[in-house]
Coordinates of C-alpha atoms in Angstrom, one line a residue:
X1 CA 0.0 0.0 0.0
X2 CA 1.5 3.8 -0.8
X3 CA 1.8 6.0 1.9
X4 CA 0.0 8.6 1.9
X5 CA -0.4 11.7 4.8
X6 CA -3.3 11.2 7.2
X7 CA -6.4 12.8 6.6
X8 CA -7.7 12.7 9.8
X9 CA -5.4 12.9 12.5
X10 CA -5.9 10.5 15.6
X11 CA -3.2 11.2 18.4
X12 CA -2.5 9.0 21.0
X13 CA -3.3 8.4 24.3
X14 CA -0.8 8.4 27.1
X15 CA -0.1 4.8 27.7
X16 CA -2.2 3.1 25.3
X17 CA -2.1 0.3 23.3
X18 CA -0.9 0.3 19.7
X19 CA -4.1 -2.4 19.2
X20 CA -6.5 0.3 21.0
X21 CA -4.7 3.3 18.7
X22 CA -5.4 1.5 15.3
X23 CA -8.8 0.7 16.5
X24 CA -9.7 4.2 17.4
X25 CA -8.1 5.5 13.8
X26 CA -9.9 2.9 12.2
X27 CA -13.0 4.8 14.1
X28 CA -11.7 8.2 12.7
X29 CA -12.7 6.8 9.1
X30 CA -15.4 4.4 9.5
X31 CA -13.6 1.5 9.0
X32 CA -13.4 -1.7 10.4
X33 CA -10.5 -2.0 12.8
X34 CA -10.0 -5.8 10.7
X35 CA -10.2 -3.9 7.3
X36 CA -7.6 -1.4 8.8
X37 CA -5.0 -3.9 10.1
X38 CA -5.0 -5.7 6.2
X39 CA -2.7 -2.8 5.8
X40 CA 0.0 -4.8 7.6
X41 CA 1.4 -8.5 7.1
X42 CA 0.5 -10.8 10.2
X43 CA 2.5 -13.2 11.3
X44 CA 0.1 -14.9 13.7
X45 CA -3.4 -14.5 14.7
X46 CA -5.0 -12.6 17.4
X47 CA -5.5 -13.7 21.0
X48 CA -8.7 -15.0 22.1
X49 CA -11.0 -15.5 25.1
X50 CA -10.7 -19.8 25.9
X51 CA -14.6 -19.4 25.6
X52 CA -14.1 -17.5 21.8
X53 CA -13.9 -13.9 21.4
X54 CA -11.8 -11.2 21.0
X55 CA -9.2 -10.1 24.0
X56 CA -10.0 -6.4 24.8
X57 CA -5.8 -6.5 26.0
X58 CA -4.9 -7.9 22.4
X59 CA -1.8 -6.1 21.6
X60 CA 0.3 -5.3 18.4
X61 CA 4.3 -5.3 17.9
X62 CA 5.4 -3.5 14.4
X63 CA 8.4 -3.9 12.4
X64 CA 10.0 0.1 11.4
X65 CA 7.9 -0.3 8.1
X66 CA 5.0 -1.0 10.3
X67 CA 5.7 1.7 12.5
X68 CA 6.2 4.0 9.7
X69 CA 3.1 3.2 8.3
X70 CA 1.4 3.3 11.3
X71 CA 2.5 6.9 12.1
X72 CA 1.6 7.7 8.6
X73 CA -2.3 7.0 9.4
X74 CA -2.5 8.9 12.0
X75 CA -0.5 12.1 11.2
X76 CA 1.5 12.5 14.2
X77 CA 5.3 11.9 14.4
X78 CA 7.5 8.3 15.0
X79 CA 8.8 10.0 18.2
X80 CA 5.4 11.7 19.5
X81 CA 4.3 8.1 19.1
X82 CA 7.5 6.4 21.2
X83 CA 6.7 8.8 24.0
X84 CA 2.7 7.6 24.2
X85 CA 2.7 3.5 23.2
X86 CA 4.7 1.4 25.6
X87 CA 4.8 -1.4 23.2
X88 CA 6.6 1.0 20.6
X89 CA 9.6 -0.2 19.8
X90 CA 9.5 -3.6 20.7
X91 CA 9.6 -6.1 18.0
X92 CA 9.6 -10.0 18.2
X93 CA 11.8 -12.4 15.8
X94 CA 9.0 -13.2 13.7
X95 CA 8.9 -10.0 12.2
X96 CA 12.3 -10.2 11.3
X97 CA 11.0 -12.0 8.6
X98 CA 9.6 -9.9 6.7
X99 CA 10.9 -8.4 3.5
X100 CA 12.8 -4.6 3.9
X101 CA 9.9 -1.5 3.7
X102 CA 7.1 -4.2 4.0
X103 CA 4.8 -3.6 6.8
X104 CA 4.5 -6.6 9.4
X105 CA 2.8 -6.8 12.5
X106 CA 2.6 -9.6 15.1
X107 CA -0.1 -10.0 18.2
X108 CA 0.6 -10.3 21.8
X109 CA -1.3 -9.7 24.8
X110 CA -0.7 -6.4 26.6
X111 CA 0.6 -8.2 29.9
X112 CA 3.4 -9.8 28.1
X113 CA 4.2 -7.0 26.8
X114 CA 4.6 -3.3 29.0
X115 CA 2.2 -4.6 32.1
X116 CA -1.0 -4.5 33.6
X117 CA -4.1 -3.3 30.7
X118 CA -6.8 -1.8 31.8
X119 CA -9.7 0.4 29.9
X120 CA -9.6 3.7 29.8
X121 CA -12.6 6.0 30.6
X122 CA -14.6 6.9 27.7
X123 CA -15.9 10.5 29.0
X124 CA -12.0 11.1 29.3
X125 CA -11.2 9.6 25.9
X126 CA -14.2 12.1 24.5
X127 CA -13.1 14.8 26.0
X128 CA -9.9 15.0 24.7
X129 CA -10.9 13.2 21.2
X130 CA -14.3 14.1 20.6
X131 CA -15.2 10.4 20.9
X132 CA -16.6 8.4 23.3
X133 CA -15.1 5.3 21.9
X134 CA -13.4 2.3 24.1
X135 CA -9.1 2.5 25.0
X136 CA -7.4 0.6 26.3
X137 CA -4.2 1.5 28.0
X138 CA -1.2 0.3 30.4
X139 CA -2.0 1.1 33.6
X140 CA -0.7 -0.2 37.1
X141 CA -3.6 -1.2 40.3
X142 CA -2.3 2.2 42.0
X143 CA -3.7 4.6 38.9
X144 CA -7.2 2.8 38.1
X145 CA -9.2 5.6 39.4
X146 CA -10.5 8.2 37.1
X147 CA -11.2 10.6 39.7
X148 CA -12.8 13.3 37.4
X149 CA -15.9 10.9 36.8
X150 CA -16.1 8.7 39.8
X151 CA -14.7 4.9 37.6
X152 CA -12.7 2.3 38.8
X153 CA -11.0 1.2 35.4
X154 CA -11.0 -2.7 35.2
X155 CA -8.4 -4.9 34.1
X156 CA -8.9 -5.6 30.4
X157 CA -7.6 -8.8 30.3
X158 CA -10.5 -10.9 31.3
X159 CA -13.7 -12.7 29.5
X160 CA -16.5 -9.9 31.0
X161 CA -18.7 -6.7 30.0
X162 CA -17.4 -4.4 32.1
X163 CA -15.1 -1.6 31.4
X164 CA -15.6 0.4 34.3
X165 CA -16.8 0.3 38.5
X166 CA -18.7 3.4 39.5
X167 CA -17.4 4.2 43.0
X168 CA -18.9 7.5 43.2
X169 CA -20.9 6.6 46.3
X170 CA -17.3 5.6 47.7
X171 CA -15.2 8.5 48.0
X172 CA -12.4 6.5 49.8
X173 CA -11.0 4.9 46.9
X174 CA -10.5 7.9 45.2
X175 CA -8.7 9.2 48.2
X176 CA -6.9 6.1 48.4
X177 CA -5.6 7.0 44.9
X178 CA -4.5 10.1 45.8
X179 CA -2.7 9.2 49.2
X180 CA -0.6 6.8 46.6
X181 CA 1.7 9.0 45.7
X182 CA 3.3 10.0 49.3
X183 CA 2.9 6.5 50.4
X184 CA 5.3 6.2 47.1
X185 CA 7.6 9.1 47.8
X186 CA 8.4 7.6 51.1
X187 CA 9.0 4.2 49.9
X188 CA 12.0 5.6 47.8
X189 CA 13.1 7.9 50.5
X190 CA 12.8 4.2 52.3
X191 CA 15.3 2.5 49.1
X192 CA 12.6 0.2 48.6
X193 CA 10.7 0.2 44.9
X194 CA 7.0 1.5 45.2
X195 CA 6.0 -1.5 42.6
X196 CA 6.8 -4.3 45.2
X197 CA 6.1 -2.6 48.4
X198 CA 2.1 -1.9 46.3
X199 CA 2.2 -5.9 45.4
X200 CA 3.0 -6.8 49.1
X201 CA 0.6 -4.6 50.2
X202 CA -1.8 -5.9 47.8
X203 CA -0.8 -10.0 48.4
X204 CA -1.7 -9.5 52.6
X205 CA -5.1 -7.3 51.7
X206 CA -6.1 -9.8 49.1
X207 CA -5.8 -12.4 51.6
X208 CA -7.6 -10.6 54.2
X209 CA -10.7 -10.6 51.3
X210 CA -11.1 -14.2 51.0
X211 CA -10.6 -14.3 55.1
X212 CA -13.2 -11.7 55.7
X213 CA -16.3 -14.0 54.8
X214 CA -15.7 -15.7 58.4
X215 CA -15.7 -11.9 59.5
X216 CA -18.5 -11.3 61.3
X217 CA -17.3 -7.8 62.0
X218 CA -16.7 -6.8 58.7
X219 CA -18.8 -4.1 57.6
X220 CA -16.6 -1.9 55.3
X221 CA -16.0 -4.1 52.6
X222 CA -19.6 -5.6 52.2
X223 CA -20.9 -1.9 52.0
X224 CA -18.1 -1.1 49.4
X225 CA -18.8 -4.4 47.3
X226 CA -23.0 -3.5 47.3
X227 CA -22.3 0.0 45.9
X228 CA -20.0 -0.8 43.1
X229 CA -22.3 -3.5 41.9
X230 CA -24.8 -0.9 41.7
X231 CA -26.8 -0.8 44.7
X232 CA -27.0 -4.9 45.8
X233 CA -24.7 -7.2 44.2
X234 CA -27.9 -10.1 44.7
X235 CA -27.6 -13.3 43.6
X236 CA -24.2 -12.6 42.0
X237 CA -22.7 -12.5 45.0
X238 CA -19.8 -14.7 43.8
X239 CA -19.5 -12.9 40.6
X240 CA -19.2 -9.3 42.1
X241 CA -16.6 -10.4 44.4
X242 CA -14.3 -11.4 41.8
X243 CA -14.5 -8.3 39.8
X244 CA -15.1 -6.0 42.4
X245 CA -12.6 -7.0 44.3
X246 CA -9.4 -4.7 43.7
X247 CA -11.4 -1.7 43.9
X248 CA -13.3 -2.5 47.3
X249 CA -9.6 -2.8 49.0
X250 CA -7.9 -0.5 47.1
X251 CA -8.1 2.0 50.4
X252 CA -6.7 -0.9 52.6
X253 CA -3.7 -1.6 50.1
X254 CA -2.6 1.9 50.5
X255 CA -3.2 1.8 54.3
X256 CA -1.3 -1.5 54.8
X257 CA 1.4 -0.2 52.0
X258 CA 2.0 3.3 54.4
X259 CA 1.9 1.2 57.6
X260 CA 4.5 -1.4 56.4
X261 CA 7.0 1.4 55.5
X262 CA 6.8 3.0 58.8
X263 CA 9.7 2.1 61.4
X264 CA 7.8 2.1 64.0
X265 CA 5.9 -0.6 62.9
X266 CA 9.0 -2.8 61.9
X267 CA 10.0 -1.8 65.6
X268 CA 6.5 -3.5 66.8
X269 CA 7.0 -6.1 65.0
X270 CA 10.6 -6.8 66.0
X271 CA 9.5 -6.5 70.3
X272 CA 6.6 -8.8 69.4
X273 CA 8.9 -11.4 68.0
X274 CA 10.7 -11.0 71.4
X275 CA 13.8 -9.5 70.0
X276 CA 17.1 -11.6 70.2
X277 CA 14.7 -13.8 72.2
X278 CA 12.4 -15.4 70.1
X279 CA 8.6 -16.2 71.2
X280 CA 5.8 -17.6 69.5
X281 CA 2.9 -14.3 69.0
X282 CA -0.5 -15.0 70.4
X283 CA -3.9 -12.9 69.7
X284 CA -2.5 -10.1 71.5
X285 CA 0.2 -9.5 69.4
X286 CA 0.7 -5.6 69.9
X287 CA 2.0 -5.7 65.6
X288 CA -1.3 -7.0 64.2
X289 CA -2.9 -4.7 67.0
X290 CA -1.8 -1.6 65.3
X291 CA -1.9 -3.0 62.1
X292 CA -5.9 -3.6 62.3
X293 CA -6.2 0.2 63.9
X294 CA -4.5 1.7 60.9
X295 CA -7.2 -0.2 58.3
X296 CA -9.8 1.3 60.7
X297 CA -10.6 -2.3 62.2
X298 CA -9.5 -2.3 65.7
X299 CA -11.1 -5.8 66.1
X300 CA -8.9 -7.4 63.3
X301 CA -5.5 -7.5 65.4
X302 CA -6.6 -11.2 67.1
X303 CA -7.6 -12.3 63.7
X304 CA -4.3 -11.3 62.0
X305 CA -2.1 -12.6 64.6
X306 CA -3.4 -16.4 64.4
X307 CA -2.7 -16.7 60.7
X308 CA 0.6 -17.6 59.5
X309 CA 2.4 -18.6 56.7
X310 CA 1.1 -15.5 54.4
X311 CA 2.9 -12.3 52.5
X312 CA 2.5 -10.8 55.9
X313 CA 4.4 -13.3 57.9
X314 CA 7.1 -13.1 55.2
X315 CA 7.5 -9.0 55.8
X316 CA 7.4 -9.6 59.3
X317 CA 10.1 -12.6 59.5
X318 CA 12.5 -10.5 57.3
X319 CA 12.6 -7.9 59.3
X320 CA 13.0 -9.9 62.1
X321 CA 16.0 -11.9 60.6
X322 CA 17.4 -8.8 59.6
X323 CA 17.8 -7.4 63.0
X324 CA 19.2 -10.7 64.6
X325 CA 21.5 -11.3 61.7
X326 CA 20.6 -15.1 61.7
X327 CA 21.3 -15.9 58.2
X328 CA 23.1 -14.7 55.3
X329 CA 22.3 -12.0 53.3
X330 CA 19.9 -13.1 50.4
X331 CA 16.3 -12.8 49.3
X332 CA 14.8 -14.0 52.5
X333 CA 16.3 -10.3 54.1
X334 CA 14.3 -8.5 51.7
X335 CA 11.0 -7.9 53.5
X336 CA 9.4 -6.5 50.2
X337 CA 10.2 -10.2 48.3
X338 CA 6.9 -11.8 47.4
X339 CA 6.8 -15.6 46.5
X340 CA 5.0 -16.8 43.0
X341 CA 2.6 -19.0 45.0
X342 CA 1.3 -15.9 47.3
X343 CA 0.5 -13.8 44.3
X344 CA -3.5 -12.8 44.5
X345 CA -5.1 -14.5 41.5
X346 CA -6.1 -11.7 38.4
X347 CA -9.5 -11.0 38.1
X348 CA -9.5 -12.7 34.7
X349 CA -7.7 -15.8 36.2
X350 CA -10.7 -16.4 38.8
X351 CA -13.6 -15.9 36.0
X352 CA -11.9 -18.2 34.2
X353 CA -12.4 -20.8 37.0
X354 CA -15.8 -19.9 38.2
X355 CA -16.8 -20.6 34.1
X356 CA -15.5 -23.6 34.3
X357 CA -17.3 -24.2 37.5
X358 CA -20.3 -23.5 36.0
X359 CA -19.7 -25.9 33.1
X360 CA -19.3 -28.9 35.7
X361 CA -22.6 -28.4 37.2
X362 CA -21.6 -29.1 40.4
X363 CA -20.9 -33.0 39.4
X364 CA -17.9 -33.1 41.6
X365 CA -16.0 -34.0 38.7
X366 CA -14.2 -30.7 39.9
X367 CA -12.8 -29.8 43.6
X368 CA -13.9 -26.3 42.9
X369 CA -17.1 -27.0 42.0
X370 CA -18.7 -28.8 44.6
X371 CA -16.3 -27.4 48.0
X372 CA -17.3 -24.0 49.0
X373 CA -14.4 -21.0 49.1
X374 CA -15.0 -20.9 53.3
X375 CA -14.0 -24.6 52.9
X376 CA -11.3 -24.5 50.7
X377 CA -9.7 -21.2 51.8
X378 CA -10.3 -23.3 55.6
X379 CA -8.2 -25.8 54.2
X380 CA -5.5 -23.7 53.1
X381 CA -5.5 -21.8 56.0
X382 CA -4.7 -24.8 58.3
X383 CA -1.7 -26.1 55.8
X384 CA -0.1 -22.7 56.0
X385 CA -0.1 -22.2 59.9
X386 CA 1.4 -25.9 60.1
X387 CA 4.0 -24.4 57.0
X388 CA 4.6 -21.8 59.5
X389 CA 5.3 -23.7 62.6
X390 CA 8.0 -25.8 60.8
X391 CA 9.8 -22.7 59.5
X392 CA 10.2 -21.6 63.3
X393 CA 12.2 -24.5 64.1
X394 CA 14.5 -23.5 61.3
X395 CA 18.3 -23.2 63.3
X396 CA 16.3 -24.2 66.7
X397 CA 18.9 -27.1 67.7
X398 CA 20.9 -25.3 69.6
X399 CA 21.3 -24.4 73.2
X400 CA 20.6 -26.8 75.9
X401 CA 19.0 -29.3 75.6
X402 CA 15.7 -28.9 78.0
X403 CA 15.4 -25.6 75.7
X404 CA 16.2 -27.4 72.2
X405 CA 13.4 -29.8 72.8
X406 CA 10.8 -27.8 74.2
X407 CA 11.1 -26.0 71.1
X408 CA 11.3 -28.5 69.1
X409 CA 7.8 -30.6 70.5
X410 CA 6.2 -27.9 70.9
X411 CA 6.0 -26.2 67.2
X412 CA 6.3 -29.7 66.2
X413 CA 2.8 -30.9 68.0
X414 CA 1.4 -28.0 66.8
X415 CA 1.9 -28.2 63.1
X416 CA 1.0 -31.9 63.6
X417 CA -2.6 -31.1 64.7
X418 CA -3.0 -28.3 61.9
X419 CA -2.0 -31.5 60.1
X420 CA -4.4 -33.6 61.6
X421 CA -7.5 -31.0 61.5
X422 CA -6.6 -30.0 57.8
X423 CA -6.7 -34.2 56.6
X424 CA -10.3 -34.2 58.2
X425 CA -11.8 -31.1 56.9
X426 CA -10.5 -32.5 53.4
X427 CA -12.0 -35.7 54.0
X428 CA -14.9 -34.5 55.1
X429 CA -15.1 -32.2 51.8
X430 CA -14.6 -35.3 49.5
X431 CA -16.8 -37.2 51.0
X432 CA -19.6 -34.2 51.2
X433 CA -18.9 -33.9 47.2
X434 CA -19.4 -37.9 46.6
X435 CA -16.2 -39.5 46.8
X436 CA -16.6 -43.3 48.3
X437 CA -16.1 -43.2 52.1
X438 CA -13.7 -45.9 51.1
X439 CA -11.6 -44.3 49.0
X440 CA -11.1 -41.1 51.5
X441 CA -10.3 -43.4 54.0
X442 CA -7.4 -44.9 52.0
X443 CA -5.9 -41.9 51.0
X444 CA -6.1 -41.0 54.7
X445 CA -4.8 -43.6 56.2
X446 CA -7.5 -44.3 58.5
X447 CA -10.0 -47.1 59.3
X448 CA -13.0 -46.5 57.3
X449 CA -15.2 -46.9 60.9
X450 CA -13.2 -44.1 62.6
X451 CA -13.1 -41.4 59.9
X452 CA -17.2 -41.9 59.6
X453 CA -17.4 -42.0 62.9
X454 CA -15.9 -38.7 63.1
X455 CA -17.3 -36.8 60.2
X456 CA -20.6 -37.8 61.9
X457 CA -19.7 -36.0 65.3
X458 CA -18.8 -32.9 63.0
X459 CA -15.6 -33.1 64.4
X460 CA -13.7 -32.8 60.6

């Protein structure tokens, strides 16, 4: 195709996607956006959704003809362009290629590419264009309020409707947005990166969200979850917490975020670890105490305290080792490391299950399908206090030898009844969900009479 200079110009939007850019030009000159991108040779086909359908985070990588072309269509210069798409620039070996001044393009998705991708708001986009047409941009959890028009921008990445979460009737996650950037500021005047101390931050509040349904307490987030699913989330309870879920917390990720960078509370944790003494923390450790007050839940420190083995226990053991200088410097001295398995699952990652879920009709063909979250986040819970209980005795053999196995039986007799209680809930689940009483009791290791017996009592 010749180039020729743009009729219509289309500039770009800070952060967006080359995809989102085309589309939007395409727009400009009532085209099809799959009419526009003929102009370019594709090396592979577009992402899709496992259920079919188009990914809203779909994203393009050009070759310099592409790029050339592509600045071409929209009338606005190769290094205007550079400074707005975070994908441009990046190329991938299969447009290699190509032959010299042929235009080539090859898909990704946006996450593989420059980060998070989340929609843009389209009273913004019309605003500044005139048009109130979808974008799609790069955006991190920490910048997903539009506070001009009241939206939570959702993550784009995932099979639903949505592009937006009103959350004008809850001003504090706007505020939370805006109390970002000093919570930022200080984490660099702190030398750690604002990126990992937000995903720490974010791991320990996301686990507090599939705690709090045993929360009889718990009246923020319920509120906050009602409004943004306009008013009652009804019978899509399950649903609505998925997708709602990173903008009902948001104010607690930025509260946990502030409080984890503050030395005083590193100093509260370090006298509730019992210093160059160690001792185990009960529910009135004075840490999780404060910690609770600063989310506005003064009830919460008991709750916090008991569960081990999360992102939160991690922060806390760092800065504990640390200060006693019992191990070598590494990773496990950097209180802001986050391990893979502690990662909150993506919004597009639990829709994904629940679908599936869905398909199973509850056949118990699937774990997921047929044990409630209470259950399986109950189950979890137990492994990862036993988890935590052997990591205490990690250099405990030494001293004398009263003290050595005191220690020792102690943390040891503990994780062995998490141990215990967590092999009966499961049995109990599996045998709820129709596995043979048999079969359970095998895996178990337990007579068949006894493990009946005692999911009768309720004991499991």
């Amino acid at each position: 195709m010749t180039h020729r200079p743009a009729l219509l110009r289309t500039a770009p939007l800070r952060g967006e996607t080359t995809s989102s850019l085309i589309c939007r030009i395409a727009n400009r000159y009532r085209m099809e956006a799959k009419v526009l991108r003929l102009c370019w040779q594709w090396r592979n086909y577009p992402p899709g959704h496992d259920g079919g359908g188009a990914r809203a985070d779909a994203e393009v990588l050009l070759n310099a003809a592409g790029r050339q072309f592509l600045a071409g269509l929209c009338g606005v210069e190769e290094d205007v362009l550079a400074r707005a798409l975070p994908s441009w620039g990046q190329e991938d070996a299969k447009l290699s290629a190509g032959k010299d001044g042929v235009p080539a393009a090859a898909w990704r998705t946006g996450g593989a590419v420059a980060g998070p991708v989340a929609f843009g708001c389209r009273l913004c986009t019309a605003g500044r264009t005139g048009t109130a047409v979808r974008v799609v941009r790069y955006a991190p959890r920490w910048e997903r309020v539009c506070v001009r028009h009241g939206r939570w921008l959702l993550d784009a990445d995932a099979d639903q409707p949505l592009e937006y979460l009103d959350v004008r009737g809850v001003p504090e996650v706007a505020a939370a947005q805006r109390r970002w950037t000093g919570v930022a500021r200080r984490a660099v005047r702190a030398g750690a990166e604002p990126e990992r101390v937000f995903a720490l931050a974010y791991a320990v509040v996301a686990r507090w969200w599939e705690q709090a349904l045993h929360w009889e307490r718990e009246v923020l987030w319920p509120r906050r979850l009602h409004q943004v699913a306009g008013g009652n989330a009804g019978t899509e309870l399950e649903r609505w917490r998925i997708v709602g879920r990173d903008a009902v917390v948001f104010p607690e990720v930025v509260a946990v975020a502030d409080a984890l960078l503050d030395p005083a509370m590193a100093e509260l944790a370090w006298r509730a670890s019992g210093g160059t003494r160690p001792r185990a923390r009960g529910e009135d450790d004075p840490f999780c105490h404060r910690l609770g007050e600063r989310v506005d839940r003064d009830w919460l420190g008991p709750l916090v305290a008991t569960d081990y083995g999360g992102p939160l226990s991690g922060w806390r053991g760092a800065i504990v080792r640390g200060r006693r200088g019992s191990e070598p410097p590494g990773w496990r001295d950097d209180p802001w490391h986050l391990k893979r398995e502690q990662q909150p699952a993506t919004m597009a990652g639990q829709l994904r299950v629940m679908a599936a879920e869905a398909q199973a009709g509850g056949s118990g063909t699937r774990w997921r399908a047929t044990v409630s979250a209470e259950h399986r986040f109950h189950i979890t819970r137990l492994l990862d206090d036993a988890r935590e209980e052997l990591a205490q005795l990690r250099g405990a053999q030494s001293g004398t030898t009263a003290e050595v196995a005191r220690t020792l039986l102690e943390h040891l007799s503990q994780s062995a009844e998490l141990v215990d209680r967590a092999v009966l809930h499961t049995a109990a689940a599996a045998v709820a969900a129709g596995v043979a009483l048999e079969e359970v009791a095998q895996w178990s290791r337990l007579p068949a009479e006894e493990l009946a017996a005692v999911l009768t009592l309720g004991e499991g």
